[in-house]
Coordinates of C-alpha atoms and ligand atoms in Angstrom, one line a residue:
X113 CA 100.0 89.3 75.4
X114 CA 102.9 91.4 76.8
X115 CA 104.2 90.5 80.3
X116 CA 105.4 93.2 82.4
X117 CA 107.5 92.3 85.6
X118 CA 106.8 94.9 88.4
X119 CA 109.2 94.5 91.3
X120 CA 108.2 95.8 95.0
X121 CA 104.5 95.6 93.8
X122 CA 103.4 94.8 97.5
X123 CA 104.8 97.9 98.7
X124 CA 103.6 101.6 99.1
X125 CA 104.1 102.9 95.6
X126 CA 104.5 99.4 93.8
X127 CA 100.9 98.7 94.9
X128 CA 99.5 101.8 93.2
X129 CA 101.4 101.1 90.2
X130 CA 100.4 97.4 90.1
X131 CA 96.7 98.5 90.5
X132 CA 96.8 101.1 87.9
X133 CA 98.5 98.8 85.3
X134 CA 96.3 95.6 85.9
X135 CA 93.2 97.7 85.6
X136 CA 94.2 100.0 82.8
X137 CA 96.0 97.2 80.5
X138 CA 94.0 94.2 80.7
X139 CA 95.9 92.8 77.6
X140 CA 99.1 92.9 79.6
X141 CA 100.0 90.4 82.2
X142 CA 101.3 92.0 85.3
X143 CA 103.7 89.7 87.4
X144 CA 104.3 91.3 90.8
X145 CA 107.6 90.0 92.2
X146 CA 108.2 90.9 96.0
X147 CA 110.0 89.5 99.0
X148 CA 107.3 90.6 101.4
X149 CA 109.5 92.3 103.9
X150 CA 108.1 94.1 106.8
X151 CA 107.2 96.8 104.1
X152 CA 105.3 94.6 101.8
X153 CA 101.9 93.6 102.1
X154 CA 99.5 91.8 99.9
X155 CA 96.6 93.4 101.6
X156 CA 97.4 96.5 99.6
X157 CA 96.2 94.6 96.5
X158 CA 93.2 92.6 97.6
X159 CA 91.0 94.6 95.2
X160 CA 93.0 93.4 92.1
X161 CA 94.4 90.0 93.2
X162 CA 92.0 87.8 91.4
X163 CA 92.0 89.7 88.0
X164 CA 92.9 87.3 85.2
X165 CA 96.1 89.4 84.2
X166 CA 97.6 89.7 87.5
X167 CA 100.1 87.0 89.3
X168 CA 102.2 87.4 92.4
X169 CA 105.6 85.8 92.9
X170 CA 107.2 85.8 96.1
X171 CA 111.0 86.1 95.6
X172 CA 114.2 88.0 96.7
X173 CA 115.9 89.9 94.1
X174 CA 119.2 89.4 95.9
X175 CA 119.0 85.8 94.6
X176 CA 120.6 86.3 91.2
X177 CA 120.0 82.7 89.9
X178 CA 116.5 82.8 90.8
X179 CA 115.9 86.1 88.9
X180 CA 117.5 84.4 85.7
X181 CA 115.2 81.4 86.0
X182 CA 112.1 83.7 86.4
X183 CA 113.1 85.7 83.4
X184 CA 113.4 82.6 81.3
X185 CA 110.3 81.0 82.8
X186 CA 108.0 84.1 82.2
X187 CA 109.6 85.8 79.1
X188 CA 109.3 89.4 80.6
X189 CA 109.0 92.1 77.8
X190 CA 109.8 94.8 80.4
X191 CA 110.5 95.6 84.0
X192 CA 109.2 98.2 86.3
X193 CA 111.7 98.0 89.0
X194 CA 110.5 99.5 92.4
X195 CA 111.7 96.8 95.0
X196 CA 114.0 98.5 97.6
X197 CA 114.8 99.0 101.2
X198 CA 113.1 102.6 101.2
X199 CA 113.6 104.1 104.7
X200 CA 116.4 106.6 105.5
X201 CA 116.4 105.9 109.2
X202 CA 116.7 102.0 108.7
X203 CA 119.4 102.7 106.5
X204 CA 121.5 104.5 109.2
X205 CA 121.1 101.7 111.6
X206 CA 121.4 98.6 109.3
X207 CA 123.0 99.7 105.9
X208 CA 123.9 96.3 104.8
X209 CA 120.2 95.5 103.8
X210 CA 120.2 98.6 101.5
X211 CA 123.3 97.3 99.8
X212 CA 122.0 94.0 99.4
X213 CA 118.7 94.9 97.9
X214 CA 119.1 98.1 96.4
X215 CA 122.5 97.4 94.7
X216 CA 123.1 93.8 94.3
X217 CA 119.2 93.2 93.7
X218 CA 119.2 95.7 90.9
X219 CA 122.3 94.2 89.3
X220 CA 120.8 90.7 89.3
X221 CA 117.7 91.9 87.5
X222 CA 119.9 93.9 85.0
X223 CA 121.9 90.7 84.5
X224 CA 118.8 88.5 84.0
X225 CA 117.3 91.0 81.6
X226 CA 120.6 91.3 79.7
X227 CA 121.3 87.6 79.3
X228 CA 117.7 86.6 78.5
X229 CA 116.5 89.3 76.2
X230 CA 117.3 88.4 72.7
X231 CA 115.8 91.3 70.9
X232 CA 116.4 94.7 72.8
X233 CA 114.4 96.7 70.4
X234 CA 110.9 96.0 72.0
X235 CA 112.2 95.7 75.5
X236 CA 112.2 98.3 78.4
X237 CA 114.0 98.4 82.0
X238 CA 112.3 101.1 83.8
X239 CA 114.3 101.6 87.1
X240 CA 112.5 103.9 89.6
X241 CA 114.7 106.0 91.7
X242 CA 114.5 109.1 94.2
X243 CA 115.5 112.8 94.3
X244 CA 117.8 111.9 97.3
X245 CA 120.6 110.9 94.9
X246 CA 121.3 114.8 94.3
X247 CA 122.0 115.3 97.9
X248 CA 120.7 118.4 99.8
X249 CA 119.8 121.8 98.7
X250 CA 120.2 125.1 100.4
X251 CA 117.4 127.6 100.7
X252 CA 117.2 128.2 97.0
X253 CA 117.6 126.2 93.8
X254 CA 116.2 123.0 92.4
X255 CA 117.3 119.5 91.4
X256 CA 117.4 119.1 87.7
X257 CA 118.1 115.9 85.6
X258 CA 121.7 116.9 85.2
X259 CA 122.5 117.9 88.8
X260 CA 125.5 116.1 89.8
X261 CA 124.9 113.1 92.2
X262 CA 125.7 113.9 95.8
X263 CA 124.1 111.2 97.9
X264 CA 124.5 111.6 101.8
X265 CA 122.7 108.6 103.6
X266 CA 123.3 104.8 103.0
X267 CA 119.9 104.7 101.4
X268 CA 120.4 107.5 98.9
X269 CA 124.1 106.2 98.2
X270 CA 122.5 102.9 97.5
X271 CA 120.0 104.2 95.2
X272 CA 122.6 106.4 93.5
X273 CA 124.9 103.2 92.8
X274 CA 121.8 101.5 91.3
X275 CA 121.2 104.6 89.2
X276 CA 124.7 104.6 88.0
X277 CA 124.7 100.6 87.3
X278 CA 121.3 101.1 85.2
X279 CA 123.1 103.7 83.1
X280 CA 126.3 101.7 82.8
X281 CA 124.3 98.7 81.4
X282 CA 122.6 101.2 79.1
X283 CA 126.2 102.4 77.7
X284 CA 128.1 99.1 77.9
X285 CA 125.6 96.6 76.8
X286 CA 122.6 98.6 75.2
X287 CA 120.1 97.5 77.7
X288 CA 117.1 99.7 76.9
X289 CA 116.9 101.5 80.3
X290 CA 114.7 104.6 81.4
X291 CA 115.2 106.2 85.1
X292 CA 112.9 108.6 86.9
X293 CA 113.8 110.3 90.3
X294 CA 110.8 111.4 92.3
X295 CA 110.3 113.7 95.4
X296 CA 108.5 112.5 98.7
X297 CA 105.3 110.5 98.2
X298 CA 102.2 110.5 100.3
X299 CA 98.9 108.6 100.1
X300 CA 97.2 105.3 101.2
X301 CA 99.1 102.1 101.8
X302 CA 102.2 103.8 103.1
X303 CA 103.8 101.9 106.0
X304 CA 103.6 104.2 109.2
X305 CA 107.4 104.6 109.7
X306 CA 107.4 107.5 107.2
X307 CA 106.5 111.0 108.4
X308 CA 102.7 111.3 107.2
X309 CA 101.4 108.0 108.0
X310 CA 103.4 107.8 111.2
X311 CA 102.0 111.1 112.5
X312 CA 98.3 110.0 111.4
X313 CA 98.9 106.9 113.5
X314 CA 100.3 108.6 116.4
X315 CA 97.8 111.4 116.6
X316 CA 94.9 109.0 116.5
X317 CA 96.3 106.9 119.4
X318 CA 97.4 110.2 121.2
X319 CA 101.1 109.4 121.1
X320 CA 103.7 111.8 120.6
X321 CA 104.3 113.0 117.2
X322 CA 108.3 112.8 116.6
X323 CA 109.6 115.8 114.8
X324 CA 113.3 115.6 114.1
X325 CA 115.5 118.6 115.1
X326 CA 113.4 121.8 114.9
X327 CA 111.2 120.6 112.1
X328 CA 112.8 123.0 109.4
X329 CA 113.8 120.7 107.1
X330 CA 112.0 120.8 103.6
X331 CA 110.5 118.2 101.6
X332 CA 108.7 118.4 98.3
X333 CA 105.5 116.2 98.6
X334 CA 103.7 114.4 95.7
X335 CA 100.5 112.4 95.9
X336 CA 101.3 108.8 95.1
X337 CA 98.7 108.3 92.5
X338 CA 100.2 111.2 90.6
X339 CA 103.5 109.5 90.8
X340 CA 101.9 106.3 89.3
X341 CA 100.6 108.3 86.6
X342 CA 103.9 109.7 85.7
X343 CA 105.4 106.3 85.7
X344 CA 102.6 105.1 83.4
X345 CA 103.4 108.0 81.2
X346 CA 107.1 107.4 81.2
X347 CA 106.9 103.7 80.7
X348 CA 104.9 104.1 77.6
X349 CA 106.4 107.2 75.9
X350 CA 109.9 108.1 77.1
X351 CA 112.9 107.6 74.9
X352 CA 115.5 104.8 75.6
X353 CA 118.4 106.2 77.8
X354 CA 116.4 109.2 79.3
X355 CA 115.8 110.4 83.0
X356 CA 113.1 112.3 84.2
X357 CA 112.5 114.1 87.6
X358 CA 109.1 113.9 89.2
X359 CA 108.0 116.3 91.7
X360 CA 105.0 118.1 93.0
X361 CA 106.4 121.7 93.2
X362 CA 105.1 121.5 96.7
X363 CA 107.6 122.4 99.4
X364 CA 106.8 122.2 103.0
X365 CA 109.0 122.4 106.2
X366 CA 108.3 119.2 108.3
X367 CA 106.7 121.5 111.2
X368 CA 104.3 123.5 108.9
X369 CA 103.1 120.2 107.3
X370 CA 102.5 118.5 110.7
X371 CA 100.5 121.6 111.8
X372 CA 98.3 121.4 108.7
X373 CA 97.8 117.7 109.4
X374 CA 96.9 118.3 113.1
X375 CA 94.2 120.8 111.9
X376 CA 92.8 118.3 109.7
X377 CA 93.1 115.6 112.3
X378 CA 91.4 117.7 114.9
X379 CA 88.2 118.4 112.4
X380 CA 88.0 114.5 111.5
X381 CA 88.4 113.3 115.0
X382 CA 86.1 116.1 116.6
X383 CA 88.8 117.3 118.8
X384 CA 89.1 120.8 119.9
X385 CA 91.5 123.1 118.0
X386 CA 95.0 122.5 119.0
X387 CA 94.5 119.2 120.5
X388 CA 96.4 117.0 118.0
X389 CA 99.3 119.7 117.8
X390 CA 99.8 119.3 121.4
X391 CA 101.3 116.0 120.8
X392 CA 104.1 117.4 118.9
X393 CA 107.4 116.4 120.4
X394 CA 110.9 117.7 119.3
X395 CA 113.4 114.7 119.2
X396 CA 117.1 114.1 118.5
X397 CA 117.8 114.9 114.9
X398 CA 118.4 112.5 112.1
X399 CA 122.0 111.9 111.5
X400 CA 123.2 113.8 108.4
X401 CA 119.6 115.0 108.0
X402 CA 119.3 116.6 104.4
X403 CA 117.9 120.2 104.6
X404 CA 116.0 120.7 101.6
X405 CA 114.8 118.6 98.4
X406 CA 112.9 120.3 95.6
X407 CA 112.6 118.9 92.2
X408 CA 112.3 120.9 88.8
X409 CA 110.0 118.8 86.9
X410 CA 109.7 120.9 83.7
X411 CA 111.2 118.2 81.4
X412 CA 108.5 115.7 82.1
X413 CA 105.8 118.5 81.9
X414 CA 107.2 119.9 78.7
X415 CA 108.3 116.7 76.6
X416 CA 105.6 114.2 78.0
X417 CA 102.8 116.6 79.2
X418 CA 102.6 115.1 82.7
X419 CA 100.9 117.4 85.6
X420 CA 100.1 116.4 89.1
X421 CA 96.4 116.2 89.5
X422 CA 95.9 116.9 93.3
X423 CA 96.5 120.0 95.2
X424 CA 98.3 119.3 98.4
X425 CA 95.4 120.3 101.0
X426 CA 93.0 118.1 99.0
X427 CA 95.4 115.2 98.7
X428 CA 96.4 115.3 102.3
X429 CA 92.6 115.3 103.4
X430 CA 92.0 112.1 101.0
X431 CA 95.1 110.5 102.7
X432 CA 93.7 111.1 106.3
X433 CA 90.3 110.0 105.3
X434 CA 91.9 106.6 103.9
X435 CA 94.0 106.0 107.2
X436 CA 90.9 106.6 109.3
X437 CA 88.6 104.5 107.1
X438 CA 91.0 101.5 107.0
X439 CA 91.8 101.0 110.7
X440 CA 92.2 97.1 110.1
X441 CA 94.8 97.7 107.8
X442 CA 96.7 99.9 110.0
X443 CA 96.0 97.5 113.1
X444 CA 97.3 94.6 111.0
X445 CA 100.8 96.4 109.8
X446 CA 101.2 97.9 113.5
X447 CA 100.9 94.3 115.1
X448 CA 103.7 92.4 116.5
X449 CA 106.7 94.5 117.6
X450 CA 106.0 97.5 115.5
X451 CA 105.2 99.7 118.7
X452 CA 108.2 98.4 120.7
X453 CA 110.6 99.3 117.9
X454 CA 109.2 102.7 117.2
X455 CA 108.9 103.8 120.9
X456 CA 112.7 103.0 121.2
X457 CA 113.6 105.2 118.4
X458 CA 113.1 108.7 119.9
X459 CA 115.2 110.7 122.3
X460 CA 113.6 114.0 123.4
X461 CA 115.6 116.9 122.6
Ligands
NAD907 P1 108.2 100.3 100.2 O1 109.2 100.3 101.5 O2 107.0 100.9 100.7 O3 108.2 99.1 99.3 C1 109.3 98.4 99.1 C2 108.9 96.9 98.5 O4 110.0 96.2 98.1 C3 108.2 96.2 99.5 O5 107.1 95.5 99.1 C4 109.2 95.2 99.8 O6 108.7 93.9 100.3 C5 109.9 95.1 98.5 N1 111.2 94.5 98.6 C6 112.2 94.8 99.5 N2 113.5 94.2 99.5 C7 113.1 93.3 98.5 C8 113.8 92.2 98.0 N3 115.1 92.2 98.3 N4 113.3 91.5 97.1 C9 112.1 91.7 96.4 N5 111.2 92.6 97.1 C10 111.8 93.4 98.0 O7 108.8 101.5 99.2 P2 108.3 102.6 98.5 O8 108.2 103.8 99.3 O9 106.9 102.1 98.0 O10 109.4 103.0 97.3 C11 109.4 102.3 96.1 C12 110.4 102.8 95.2 O11 110.3 104.0 94.9 C13 111.9 102.4 95.9 O12 112.7 102.0 95.0 C14 112.1 103.8 96.5 O13 113.5 104.0 96.3 C15 111.4 104.6 95.4 N6 111.0 106.0 95.9 C16 110.3 106.2 96.9 C17 109.9 107.5 97.3 C18 108.8 107.6 98.5 O14 108.5 108.8 98.8 N7 108.5 106.6 99.2 C19 110.2 108.4 96.5 C20 110.9 108.5 95.4 C21 111.4 107.0 94.9
DAU908 O1 112.6 112.2 98.7 C1 112.2 111.0 98.1 C2 112.5 110.0 99.5 O2 111.5 110.5 100.4 C3 112.4 108.7 99.1 O3 113.3 108.1 98.3 C4 112.4 107.6 100.5 O4 112.1 106.4 100.1 C5 111.3 108.2 101.4 O5 111.4 107.4 102.7 C6 111.2 109.6 101.8 O6 112.5 109.9 102.4 P1 112.5 111.0 103.7 O7 113.5 110.7 104.6 O8 112.4 112.4 103.4 O9 111.0 110.6 104.2 P2 110.6 110.6 105.7 O10 109.1 110.3 105.7 O11 111.3 109.4 106.4 O12 110.9 112.0 106.4 C7 110.4 113.2 105.8 C8 110.9 114.1 106.6 O13 110.4 114.2 108.1 C9 112.4 114.3 106.8 O14 113.1 115.5 106.9 C10 112.6 113.6 108.2 C11 111.2 114.1 109.1 N1 110.9 113.1 110.0 C12 110.5 111.9 109.6 C13 110.0 110.9 110.6 C14 109.8 109.5 110.2 C15 110.5 113.6 111.3 O15 110.7 114.8 111.6 N2 110.1 112.8 112.3 C16 109.6 111.5 111.9 O16 109.3 110.5 112.8

C-alpha cells in the first residue's frame, strides 16, 4: 500500500484534495498533516474521517526534527504539499508567519524527503503553488510557465521562495519534484476571509461588502474541485521536474463578480432586486494590490488533457447553495473574535 502525505489537508483546497484521494484511491493510505491554524478545520473532512485509508496527524511543518521523524515513521512514498499561510492581507500585517510556514516549512519537508528517501525513482514531491509568483499583469497578456517570477506581496514572495527551493532541490539533489501554479479558487469550505465566502457571509448578515479601491482589479477564478482534478492528474502523470499552470480562463473584475454574486443572493434569499448590492462599500485599497492575474493553461490542457468542468455561473450558484445550506459550518468558523478582527479591517474610502 502506497502512503501519500498531504500537508494542509484541513484547509480549503487541501480538504478537497484529501477527500478526492481517500475516495478514489482506497489502496493508498492518505496521511493528512496539518497544524490546524485558524484556516484549518477538521469539520471540512467529517465525511471521510472514518475511512480505513485515512489518518490525520496534527503537526507544524516548521518543526524540522518532527518532519524527519514522521517521514521515518510513516515511510511516505510521496508528498502533495499544500500547507501554507494563504491570505495576502494577513501577509501584509504579519509577514513572519508566511516566512516561517511557507519557506522554512517547505524546506523542512524537502530535507525530510531528501534524507529519508533511499530510492528516488518511485518517489514524488508535488508542491502546490500560486499564479501570484508571476506578479501583476497589465490589461493584456497571460502568465505562462516560463514567465519570470516577480512577486509583490509578502505572501507571493514567500511562495516564490518556496518554488525556487523546490526547483533547487531537484537540480542539486535530484529530488523528484513537480510544481503547479494555480489561479484564484472558489467553492465550499473556503474560510470567509477571501472575497467570495466573505461576501456571501456579509450579504447573508446584511453587513457591508468591502470592495478594495474601485473594484477594478481582475482575478481568474477556478472551481476548487477542478483544481483538485488537475492536482490528481499532475500527481499521477506529470514528468518529474515539470511545472504546470492551472487556470479557468475566467477573468472577472472584482466589482462585476460581486454584482453577479449579489444577483444570485437576492434570488436565493428572496430579496428584492438590488437589495444585496446596496451593501457594496468601497474601502481603502490593499497595499501593493496586484492589478490583474490571468493564467494560460494550454500546457496542462495539451499535455495532460485537463479541462475545467464547470462554467463560472454554475460554480458560483453551487457555491452559494453550499454556504447557505451549511450555516453551522459558517457559524463555527466565524465564532470567537472573527467578527471583531474583520470589522476592524476596513476604512471607508
Ligand atoms: P488555507 O489557508 O485554506 O489552508 C491552509 C492549511 O494549511 C490550513 O489547514 C492550515 O491549518 C495549514 N497550515 C498552515 N500553516 C501550517 C503549518 N505551519 N504546518 C502545518 N499546517 C499548516 O489555504 P488554501 O487556500 O487551501 O491554499 C492551499 C495551498 O494552495 C497553499 O499552498 C496556497 O498557496 C495554494 N494556492 C491557493 C489558491 C487559492 O485560491 N486559495 C490558489 C493557488 C494556490
Ligand atoms: O491567485 C491565487 C491566489 O488567490 C492564492 O494564491 C491566494 O492564496 C488566494 O488568497 C487568492 O489571493 P487574492 O488576494 O487574489 O484573493 P482574495 O480573495 O483575498 O482577493 C480577491 C480579490 O478581491 C483581490 O483583488 C482583493 C479583492 N478583495 C478581497 C477581499 C478579501 C476585496 O475587494 N475585498 C475583500 O474583502
